[in-house]
Coordinates of C-alpha atoms and ligand atoms in Angstrom, one line a residue:
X1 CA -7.2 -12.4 9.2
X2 CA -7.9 -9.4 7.6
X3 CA -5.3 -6.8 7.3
X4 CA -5.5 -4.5 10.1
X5 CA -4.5 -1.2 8.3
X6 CA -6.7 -1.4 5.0
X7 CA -8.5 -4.2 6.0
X8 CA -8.1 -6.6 3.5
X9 CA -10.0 -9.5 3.1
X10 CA -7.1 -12.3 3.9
X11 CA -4.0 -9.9 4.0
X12 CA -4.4 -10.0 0.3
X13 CA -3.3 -6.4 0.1
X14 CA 0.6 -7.7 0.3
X15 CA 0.3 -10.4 -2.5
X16 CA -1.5 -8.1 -4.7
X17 CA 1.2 -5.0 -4.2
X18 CA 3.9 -7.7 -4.8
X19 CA 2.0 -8.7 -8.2
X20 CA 1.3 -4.7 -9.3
X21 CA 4.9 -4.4 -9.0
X22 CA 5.8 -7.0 -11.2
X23 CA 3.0 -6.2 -13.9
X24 CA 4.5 -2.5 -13.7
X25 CA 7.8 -3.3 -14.3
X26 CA 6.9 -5.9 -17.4
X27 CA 4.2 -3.8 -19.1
X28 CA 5.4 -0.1 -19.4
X29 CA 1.2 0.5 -20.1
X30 CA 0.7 -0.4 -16.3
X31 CA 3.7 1.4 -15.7
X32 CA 2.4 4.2 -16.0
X33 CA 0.9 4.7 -12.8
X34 CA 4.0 2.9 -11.0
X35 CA 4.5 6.2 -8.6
X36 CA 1.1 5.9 -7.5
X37 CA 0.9 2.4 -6.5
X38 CA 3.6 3.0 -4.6
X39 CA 2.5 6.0 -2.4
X40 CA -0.8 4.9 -2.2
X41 CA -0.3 1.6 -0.9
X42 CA 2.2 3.3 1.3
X43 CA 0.2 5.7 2.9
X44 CA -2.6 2.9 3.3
X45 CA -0.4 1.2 5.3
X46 CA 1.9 3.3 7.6
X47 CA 3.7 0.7 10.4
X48 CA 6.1 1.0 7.7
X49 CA 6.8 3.9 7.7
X50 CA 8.4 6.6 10.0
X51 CA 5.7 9.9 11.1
X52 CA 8.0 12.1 8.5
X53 CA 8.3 8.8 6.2
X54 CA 4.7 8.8 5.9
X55 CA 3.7 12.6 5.5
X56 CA 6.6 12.4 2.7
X57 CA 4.8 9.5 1.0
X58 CA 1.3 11.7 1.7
X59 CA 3.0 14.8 0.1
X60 CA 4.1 12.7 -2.8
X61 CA 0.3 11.9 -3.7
X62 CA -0.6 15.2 -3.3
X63 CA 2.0 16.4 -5.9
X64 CA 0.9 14.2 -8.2
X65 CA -2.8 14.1 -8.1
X66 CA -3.7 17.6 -7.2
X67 CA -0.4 19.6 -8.3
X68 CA -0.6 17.3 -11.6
X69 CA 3.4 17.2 -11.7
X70 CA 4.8 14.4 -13.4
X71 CA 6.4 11.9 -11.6
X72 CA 9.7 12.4 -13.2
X73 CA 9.7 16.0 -12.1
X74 CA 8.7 15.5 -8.5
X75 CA 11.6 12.8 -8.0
X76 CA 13.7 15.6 -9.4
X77 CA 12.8 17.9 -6.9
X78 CA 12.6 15.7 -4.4
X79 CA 15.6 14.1 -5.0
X80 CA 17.6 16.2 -2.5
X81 CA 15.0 14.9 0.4
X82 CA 15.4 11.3 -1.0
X83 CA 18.9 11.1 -1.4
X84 CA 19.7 9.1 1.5
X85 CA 22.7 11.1 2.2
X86 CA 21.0 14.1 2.7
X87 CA 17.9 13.1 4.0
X88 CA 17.1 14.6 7.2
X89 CA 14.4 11.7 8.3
X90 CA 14.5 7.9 8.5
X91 CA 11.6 6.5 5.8
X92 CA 11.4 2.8 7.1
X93 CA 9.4 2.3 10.8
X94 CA 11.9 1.2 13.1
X95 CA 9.2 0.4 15.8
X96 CA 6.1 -1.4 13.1
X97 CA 3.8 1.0 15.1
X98 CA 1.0 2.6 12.4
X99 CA 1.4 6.5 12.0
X100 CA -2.5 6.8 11.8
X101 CA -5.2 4.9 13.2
X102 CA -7.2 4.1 10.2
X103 CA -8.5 0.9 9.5
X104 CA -11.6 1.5 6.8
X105 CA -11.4 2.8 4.0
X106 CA -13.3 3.5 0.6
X107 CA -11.1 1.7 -1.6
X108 CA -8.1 -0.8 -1.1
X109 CA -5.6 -2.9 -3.3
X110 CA -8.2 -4.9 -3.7
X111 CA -10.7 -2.9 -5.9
X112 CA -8.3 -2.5 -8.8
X113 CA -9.1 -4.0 -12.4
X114 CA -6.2 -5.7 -13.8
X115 CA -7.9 -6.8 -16.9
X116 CA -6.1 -4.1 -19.2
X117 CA -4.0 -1.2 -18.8
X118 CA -6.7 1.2 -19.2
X119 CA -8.9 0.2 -16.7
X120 CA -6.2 -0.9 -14.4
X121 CA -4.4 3.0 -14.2
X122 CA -8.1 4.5 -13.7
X123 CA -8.4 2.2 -10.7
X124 CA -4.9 2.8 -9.7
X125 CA -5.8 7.0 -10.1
X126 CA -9.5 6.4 -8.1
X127 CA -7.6 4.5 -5.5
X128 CA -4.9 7.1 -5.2
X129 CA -7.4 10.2 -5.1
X130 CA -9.9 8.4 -2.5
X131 CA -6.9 7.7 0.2
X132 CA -5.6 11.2 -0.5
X133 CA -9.3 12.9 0.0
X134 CA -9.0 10.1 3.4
X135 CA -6.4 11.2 4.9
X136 CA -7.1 15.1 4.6
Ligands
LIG201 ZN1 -3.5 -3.9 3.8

């Protein structure tokens, strides 16, 4: 079965997220681009997220790809909004329901080169920008 909120050949969108995050954590050069994995795969995939969960993880991308603020400074100012104390809005879908009804898409998981760093944070960037431009 193919994932039905990127569409993923085989569900492989899940095992290949898992894997990022591992090669992120070990290899500070895919590191690098650690926020965006996350908020990209995120927005791609919104049963699991809350409505405000998701437009949070949407306004993240669109800090850091158009506003070009660095990920360290965007936590910072988010971190009133993130701090689960504070936070006004549940993140995690309580319901599994998808926030948006999108199920094709230019780019996936799937279409990122892992064969070095280089190529693999260009992919993670194209990725990033094309679900961004997608969701508009
Ligand atoms: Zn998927």
């Amino acid at each position: 079965m193919n994932c039905p909120e990127c569409g993923a050949l085989d569900n492989l969108c899940q095992t290949r997220f898992d894997e990022f995050l591992v090669l992120e954590f070990t290899d500070t050069g895919y590191g690098a681009v650690h926020h965006l994995t996350v908020a990209t795969f995120m927005v791609q995939h919104s049963s699991k997220m809350t409505r405000e969960g998701w437009l949070y993880e949407r306004e993240l991308l669109k800090e850091f790809l158009i506003e070009n603020k660095p990920p360290q400074l965007v936590r910072k100012q988010m971190k009133d909004t993130v701090d689960s104390g504070k936070r006004k809005f549940k993140i995690k879908s309580r319901d599994g329901l998808p926030v948006i009804n999108k199920t094709t898409w230019t780019k996936t998981i799937l279409d990122v080169r892992t064969e070095n760093a280089e190529v693999y944070c260009e992919d993670i960037n194209a990725w990033a920008r094309s679900v961004l431009e997608e969701t508009q």
